[in-house]
Structures are given as C-alpha cells and as structure tokens.
Amino acid sequence: MSVEHSDLEQFSEIIAATRALLLSERSRGVHYLPVTPPDQLAAALEEPKAVSQPEKRRQARAPEQTLETRKQAKAVTSKLYGDLSPALLEVYNEAKECVQCPLSEGRKQVVFGIGANDADLMIIGESPGAIEDVRGEPFVGPIGDMLNKMLVNVVGLSRTQVYLVNAVKCKVKGGKSANIDEITQCKGHLKRQIKAVSPKLILCLGEAAAQSVVQSSKSVEELRGSWYDFEEIPVLVSFNPAFLLKNPKFKRPVFNDLKLLAAKYDELGGAR
C-alpha cells in the first residue's frame, strides 16, 4: 500500500503537535491526559476541502466541525480573548472571520494575540504551529517555554507583561514558512493590533515578522543588531525560538539582541 506525500505531511504534523503538547503539559506538572474517542479525534484533525472563493471556504468549513469541536473552540476563545480592549476586540472579530487566503481552509481557529492590552513591548512571531493552532495561543509548547525563559532572564519581563502575536494568524500547512502573499493578507490585522496596543517597542522574531513590519526581504541575520522604525515605534529583529530549537548555536546572538532590547526598553521608560 502506497502512502501519499500529503498523508505523510499530515502524520508529521500530528506527531509534532502531540509531542509539543505532551512536553508542554509535563512542564506544568500534568502527567495524565484524557483519551479522545477515535471518532472525535478524526473529526478534529480532518482537513477541510479546498475551494476557490472566500464565502465558499467559510461554508465548506462549517459542516465539517463537530458540535464538540465548536464548543471547544468557543471555550478557548472565551478564555484567551475574553478581556480584550474594545480596539483589539474589533480587530479580533474581523480576523476570526477572515477567509481572504487559502490558509483559512486548514486552520482550527485564528491565533490572534495574547498578553497585556497596553503592553510597552510587542513581540511578533511568524505563523502558528500545529500546537498553537489547536490551543489558539501564540508561542506555546517548547518554543513558548524558550521565549518565556529569555524574557524573564534577559529582559526582566514575564509573558503577561508583553503582547504576543504572530504576523500570520493561520497555520501554514506542513510547518512551512508563510509566503509573501499570505503575509500581505494578514498585514492589515497586524497593523491594527499594533495601533490598538500602541507599544513603545516591537521585537520581530523571524523573517515573516520582519517582512510584515520592517518590509525588507533581507534575512534575519542581515537585519539583526540594528534598529528600524514602524510608524515612529523602534523595531528590533532577531531569530524565532523555533529556529533556535533546531540551531542552538544562534542562542548567543539572540541573547545579545535581547540585551540591546532591554536597554532600549528602560531608556524609553517601559513598565516593569
């Protein structure tokens, strides 16, 4: 029996998401997880069929979501986004219905943003991974653990003191990087999030984030170490934690970037 390439991609995503979830829960002291019945698990992991027009995409996704899946998504949404400021809530209500690019076909939910609504530091990642797509929260699992440690140990801030967001709000199939068209489609949501939070500083982690804010096609290695400007807000670029997990030799450059960020944060009177 032959296995299609698309099936292998999906199996790899499921394995990666499961491993990330187990590691994340274990770090929180959880050692046992409830078993999902096979029929519910299959329904939750099923990929919606691709269609060409935005309205058809919305209609195609809805019937494939089980009642239980919709309840779970609603519970996640209420927990994560229940305390949004009016300005952020307006952006979220538009983003969660967005079907302007094909990425909307493969998402479980829009991964919007989380943290302090008036944070002085906004951290922008690239796009949600499989575990983020399931939980509806950016920077979770092993990459979230790494980011949390870097923030506390180098910048002196906790996760709840900053605002975390991705440049692209939907998962990219196969764990690939978002392309320029996908980044462009989400840029309007991101700009309105920045305006709503009004941070003193922005940290872009990864090329997709840099392309959205700095609007440069240069690599992260070329961009890091210098300050840029987004509507009069200073912007620093560094490597994404997901990249660091695969390339730990770049941790030292990121440490230096965060020291530069911390000094600028204090210079601008960032809250602690």
Short mmCIF file of C-alpha atoms in Angstrom, two decimals:
data_model
loop_
_atom_site.label_atom_id
_atom_site.label_comp_id
_atom_site.label_asym_id
_atom_site.label_seq_id
_atom_site.Cartn_x
_atom_site.Cartn_y
_atom_site.Cartn_z
CA MET A 1 0.00 0.00 0.00
CA SER A 2 1.43 3.38 -1.03
CA VAL A 3 1.25 6.47 1.16
CA GLU A 4 0.60 9.86 -0.44
CA HIS A 5 3.02 12.72 0.29
CA SER A 6 0.16 14.81 1.69
CA ASP A 7 -0.66 11.99 4.13
CA LEU A 8 2.93 11.90 5.34
CA GLU A 9 2.85 15.67 5.89
CA GLN A 10 -0.35 15.35 7.94
CA PHE A 11 1.07 12.47 10.01
CA SER A 12 4.21 14.54 10.69
CA GLU A 13 2.08 17.49 11.83
CA ILE A 14 0.03 15.27 14.16
CA ILE A 15 3.15 13.72 15.70
CA ALA A 16 4.83 17.13 16.15
CA ALA A 17 1.71 18.65 17.71
CA THR A 18 1.23 15.70 20.06
CA ARG A 19 4.84 15.75 21.20
CA ALA A 20 4.76 19.52 21.77
CA LEU A 21 1.53 19.25 23.76
CA LEU A 22 2.88 16.45 25.96
CA LEU A 23 6.12 18.33 26.68
CA SER A 24 4.19 21.50 27.48
CA GLU A 25 1.76 19.72 29.83
CA ARG A 26 4.57 17.79 31.52
CA SER A 27 6.40 21.06 32.26
CA ARG A 28 3.23 22.24 34.06
CA GLY A 29 3.12 19.10 36.21
CA VAL A 30 0.44 17.26 34.22
CA HIS A 31 1.24 13.54 33.76
CA TYR A 32 -2.08 12.15 32.54
CA LEU A 33 -4.33 13.37 29.72
CA PRO A 34 -7.88 12.21 28.90
CA VAL A 35 -8.22 9.99 25.83
CA THR A 36 -10.28 11.44 22.98
CA PRO A 37 -12.70 8.95 21.35
CA PRO A 38 -11.47 7.99 17.84
CA ASP A 39 -14.49 9.49 16.05
CA GLN A 40 -14.00 12.87 17.75
CA LEU A 41 -10.25 12.80 17.15
CA ALA A 42 -10.73 12.09 13.44
CA ALA A 43 -13.25 14.91 13.13
CA ALA A 44 -10.95 17.37 14.92
CA LEU A 45 -7.95 16.51 12.72
CA GLU A 46 -9.79 16.39 9.42
CA GLU A 47 -8.59 18.99 6.89
CA PRO A 48 -11.41 20.96 5.19
CA LYS A 49 -11.64 20.68 1.42
CA ALA A 50 -10.17 23.47 -0.65
CA VAL A 51 -12.48 25.82 -2.55
CA SER A 52 -11.75 28.91 -4.54
CA GLN A 53 -13.90 31.73 -3.21
CA PRO A 54 -13.84 33.23 0.34
CA GLU A 55 -17.54 32.70 1.05
CA LYS A 56 -17.39 29.10 -0.18
CA ARG A 57 -14.42 28.48 2.12
CA ARG A 58 -16.45 29.62 5.09
CA GLN A 59 -19.40 27.42 4.11
CA ALA A 60 -17.17 24.42 3.42
CA ARG A 61 -15.50 24.55 6.87
CA ALA A 62 -18.67 24.84 8.94
CA PRO A 63 -20.30 21.43 8.25
CA GLU A 64 -17.06 19.58 9.00
CA GLN A 65 -16.79 20.95 12.52
CA THR A 66 -18.50 18.71 15.06
CA LEU A 67 -20.57 20.22 17.84
CA GLU A 68 -17.87 19.19 20.32
CA THR A 69 -15.15 20.88 18.24
CA ARG A 70 -17.16 24.11 18.09
CA LYS A 71 -17.72 24.03 21.86
CA GLN A 72 -14.01 23.52 22.48
CA ALA A 73 -13.07 26.37 20.13
CA LYS A 74 -15.60 28.67 21.80
CA ALA A 75 -14.23 27.79 25.24
CA VAL A 76 -10.66 28.53 24.11
CA THR A 77 -11.76 31.82 22.58
CA SER A 78 -13.58 32.91 25.74
CA LYS A 79 -10.62 32.04 27.94
CA LEU A 80 -7.96 33.69 25.81
CA TYR A 81 -9.74 36.68 24.34
CA GLY A 82 -12.38 37.50 26.92
CA ASP A 83 -10.53 40.55 28.28
CA LEU A 84 -9.60 42.30 25.04
CA SER A 85 -9.73 46.07 24.89
CA PRO A 86 -12.52 47.43 22.62
CA ALA A 87 -9.98 48.28 19.91
CA LEU A 88 -8.42 44.79 19.96
CA LEU A 89 -11.82 43.11 20.13
CA GLU A 90 -12.86 44.89 16.95
CA VAL A 91 -9.76 43.59 15.13
CA TYR A 92 -10.27 40.09 16.53
CA ASN A 93 -13.90 39.90 15.38
CA GLU A 94 -12.75 40.68 11.85
CA ALA A 95 -9.69 38.42 11.90
CA LYS A 96 -11.56 35.34 13.12
CA GLU A 97 -13.89 35.52 10.09
CA CYS A 98 -11.12 36.19 7.56
CA VAL A 99 -11.06 33.82 4.56
CA GLN A 100 -9.10 36.01 2.18
CA CYS A 101 -6.31 33.47 1.56
CA PRO A 102 -6.15 29.65 1.32
CA LEU A 103 -4.64 29.33 4.82
CA SER A 104 -8.15 29.76 6.23
CA GLU A 105 -9.05 26.34 4.82
CA GLY A 106 -6.63 24.46 7.07
CA ARG A 107 -6.92 26.24 10.40
CA LYS A 108 -8.68 25.01 13.51
CA GLN A 109 -9.02 28.63 14.63
CA VAL A 110 -7.41 32.04 14.18
CA VAL A 111 -4.46 32.54 16.54
CA PHE A 112 -4.91 36.22 17.32
CA GLY A 113 -2.70 37.53 20.12
CA ILE A 114 -2.40 37.45 23.89
CA GLY A 115 -0.95 39.50 26.72
CA ALA A 116 -1.32 42.96 28.21
CA ASN A 117 -3.63 45.13 26.09
CA ASP A 118 -1.43 48.18 26.76
CA ALA A 119 1.97 46.45 26.81
CA ASP A 120 5.06 48.56 26.23
CA LEU A 121 6.68 45.66 24.34
CA MET A 122 5.02 43.79 21.47
CA ILE A 123 6.65 40.56 20.27
CA ILE A 124 5.74 39.44 16.77
CA GLY A 125 6.38 35.88 15.63
CA GLU A 126 5.87 34.33 12.20
CA SER A 127 2.85 31.99 11.96
CA PRO A 128 1.12 29.48 14.27
CA GLY A 129 2.44 25.94 14.55
CA ALA A 130 0.21 22.89 14.91
CA ILE A 131 0.02 23.11 18.71
CA GLU A 132 -0.76 26.85 18.57
CA ASP A 133 -3.50 26.17 16.04
CA VAL A 134 -5.11 23.71 18.46
CA ARG A 135 -4.79 25.88 21.56
CA GLY A 136 -5.45 29.26 19.89
CA GLU A 137 -2.49 30.90 21.62
CA PRO A 138 0.81 32.13 20.11
CA PHE A 139 4.20 30.99 21.43
CA VAL A 140 3.17 27.82 23.30
CA GLY A 141 4.81 24.43 23.76
CA PRO A 142 8.62 24.18 23.65
CA ILE A 143 9.03 27.47 21.72
CA GLY A 144 6.85 29.22 24.28
CA ASP A 145 8.91 27.80 27.14
CA MET A 146 12.08 29.07 25.49
CA LEU A 147 10.64 32.53 24.88
CA ASN A 148 9.35 32.77 28.46
CA LYS A 149 12.81 31.99 29.85
CA MET A 150 14.50 34.50 27.54
CA LEU A 151 12.06 37.22 28.54
CA VAL A 152 12.46 36.66 32.28
CA ASN A 153 16.21 36.02 32.36
CA VAL A 154 17.39 38.65 29.87
CA VAL A 155 14.72 41.33 29.53
CA GLY A 156 13.29 41.03 33.03
CA LEU A 157 9.65 40.74 31.91
CA SER A 158 7.08 37.99 32.26
CA ARG A 159 4.85 36.69 29.48
CA THR A 160 1.85 38.55 30.90
CA GLN A 161 3.67 41.93 30.75
CA VAL A 162 4.11 41.89 26.97
CA TYR A 163 1.79 41.40 23.99
CA LEU A 164 2.44 38.27 21.89
CA VAL A 165 1.21 37.97 18.34
CA ASN A 166 2.05 36.31 15.02
CA ALA A 167 2.42 38.13 11.72
CA VAL A 168 0.21 35.47 10.10
CA LYS A 169 -2.85 34.36 12.05
CA CYS A 170 -3.45 30.92 10.48
CA LYS A 171 -1.35 27.76 10.50
CA VAL A 172 0.72 27.12 7.36
CA LYS A 173 0.29 23.52 6.22
CA GLY A 174 3.30 21.26 6.63
CA GLY A 175 5.07 23.57 9.06
CA LYS A 176 6.36 25.70 6.19
CA SER A 177 7.07 29.43 6.30
CA ALA A 178 4.36 31.84 5.19
CA ASN A 179 4.84 33.26 1.71
CA ILE A 180 4.71 36.94 0.83
CA ASP A 181 1.07 36.81 -0.32
CA GLU A 182 -0.04 35.23 2.97
CA ILE A 183 1.97 37.78 4.94
CA THR A 184 0.41 40.61 2.93
CA GLN A 185 -3.14 39.36 3.54
CA CYS A 186 -2.59 39.44 7.31
CA LYS A 187 -0.68 42.73 7.39
CA GLY A 188 -3.83 44.81 7.87
CA HIS A 189 -4.82 42.87 11.00
CA LEU A 190 -1.29 43.18 12.40
CA LYS A 191 -1.07 46.94 11.79
CA ARG A 192 -4.37 47.47 13.60
CA GLN A 193 -3.18 45.31 16.51
CA ILE A 194 -0.04 47.44 16.79
CA LYS A 195 -2.13 50.61 16.74
CA ALA A 196 -4.54 49.23 19.37
CA VAL A 197 -1.76 48.18 21.78
CA SER A 198 0.49 51.19 20.99
CA PRO A 199 3.73 49.65 22.33
CA LYS A 200 6.94 51.58 22.96
CA LEU A 201 9.00 48.82 21.30
CA ILE A 202 8.49 45.97 18.82
CA LEU A 203 10.55 42.79 18.65
CA CYS A 204 10.19 40.82 15.40
CA LEU A 205 11.18 37.15 15.66
CA GLY A 206 11.74 35.56 12.26
CA GLU A 207 11.66 36.61 8.62
CA ALA A 208 7.86 36.69 8.20
CA ALA A 209 7.59 39.09 11.15
CA ALA A 210 10.38 41.26 9.77
CA GLN A 211 8.80 41.33 6.31
CA SER A 212 5.50 42.47 7.83
CA VAL A 213 6.94 45.30 9.92
CA VAL A 214 10.36 46.27 8.54
CA GLN A 215 9.23 45.45 4.98
CA SER A 216 12.59 44.07 3.94
CA SER A 217 13.44 40.92 2.02
CA LYS A 218 16.78 40.60 3.83
CA SER A 219 17.48 37.63 6.10
CA VAL A 220 17.20 37.86 9.88
CA GLU A 221 20.98 37.54 10.12
CA GLU A 222 21.35 40.63 7.94
CA LEU A 223 18.68 42.63 9.80
CA ARG A 224 19.54 41.87 13.42
CA GLY A 225 21.65 44.22 15.50
CA SER A 226 20.14 47.42 14.10
CA TRP A 227 17.10 49.50 14.98
CA TYR A 228 14.30 50.09 12.48
CA ASP A 229 11.14 52.17 12.62
CA PHE A 230 7.46 51.36 12.25
CA GLU A 231 5.28 54.45 12.47
CA GLU A 232 7.73 56.00 14.96
CA ILE A 233 7.98 52.82 17.04
CA PRO A 234 11.55 51.37 17.34
CA VAL A 235 11.78 47.82 15.95
CA LEU A 236 14.43 45.15 16.57
CA VAL A 237 14.75 41.89 14.60
CA SER A 238 16.05 38.56 15.88
CA PHE A 239 15.68 34.80 15.37
CA ASN A 240 12.47 32.91 16.16
CA PRO A 241 12.59 30.44 19.10
CA ALA A 242 11.50 27.65 16.72
CA PHE A 243 14.69 28.32 14.73
CA LEU A 244 16.77 28.25 17.91
CA LEU A 245 15.46 24.81 18.88
CA LYS A 246 16.93 23.46 15.65
CA ASN A 247 20.01 25.72 15.65
CA PRO A 248 21.11 26.27 19.27
CA LYS A 249 24.40 27.90 18.17
CA PHE A 250 22.39 31.08 17.48
CA LYS A 251 21.31 31.46 21.12
CA ARG A 252 24.27 33.76 21.86
CA PRO A 253 23.35 36.26 19.10
CA VAL A 254 19.75 36.28 20.36
CA PHE A 255 20.99 36.87 23.92
CA ASN A 256 22.88 39.92 22.64
CA ASP A 257 19.80 41.14 20.76
CA LEU A 258 17.68 40.87 23.90
CA LYS A 259 20.24 42.78 25.96
CA LEU A 260 20.02 45.55 23.37
CA LEU A 261 16.23 45.39 23.59
CA ALA A 262 16.24 45.57 27.41
CA ALA A 263 18.48 48.66 27.38
CA LYS A 264 16.18 50.42 24.90
CA TYR A 265 13.11 49.38 26.89
CA ASP A 266 14.48 51.03 30.03
CA GLU A 267 15.62 54.07 28.07
CA LEU A 268 12.05 54.61 26.82
CA GLY A 269 10.56 54.13 30.29
CA GLY A 270 8.96 50.75 29.71
CA ALA A 271 6.83 49.49 32.62
CA ARG A 272 8.19 46.77 34.90
#
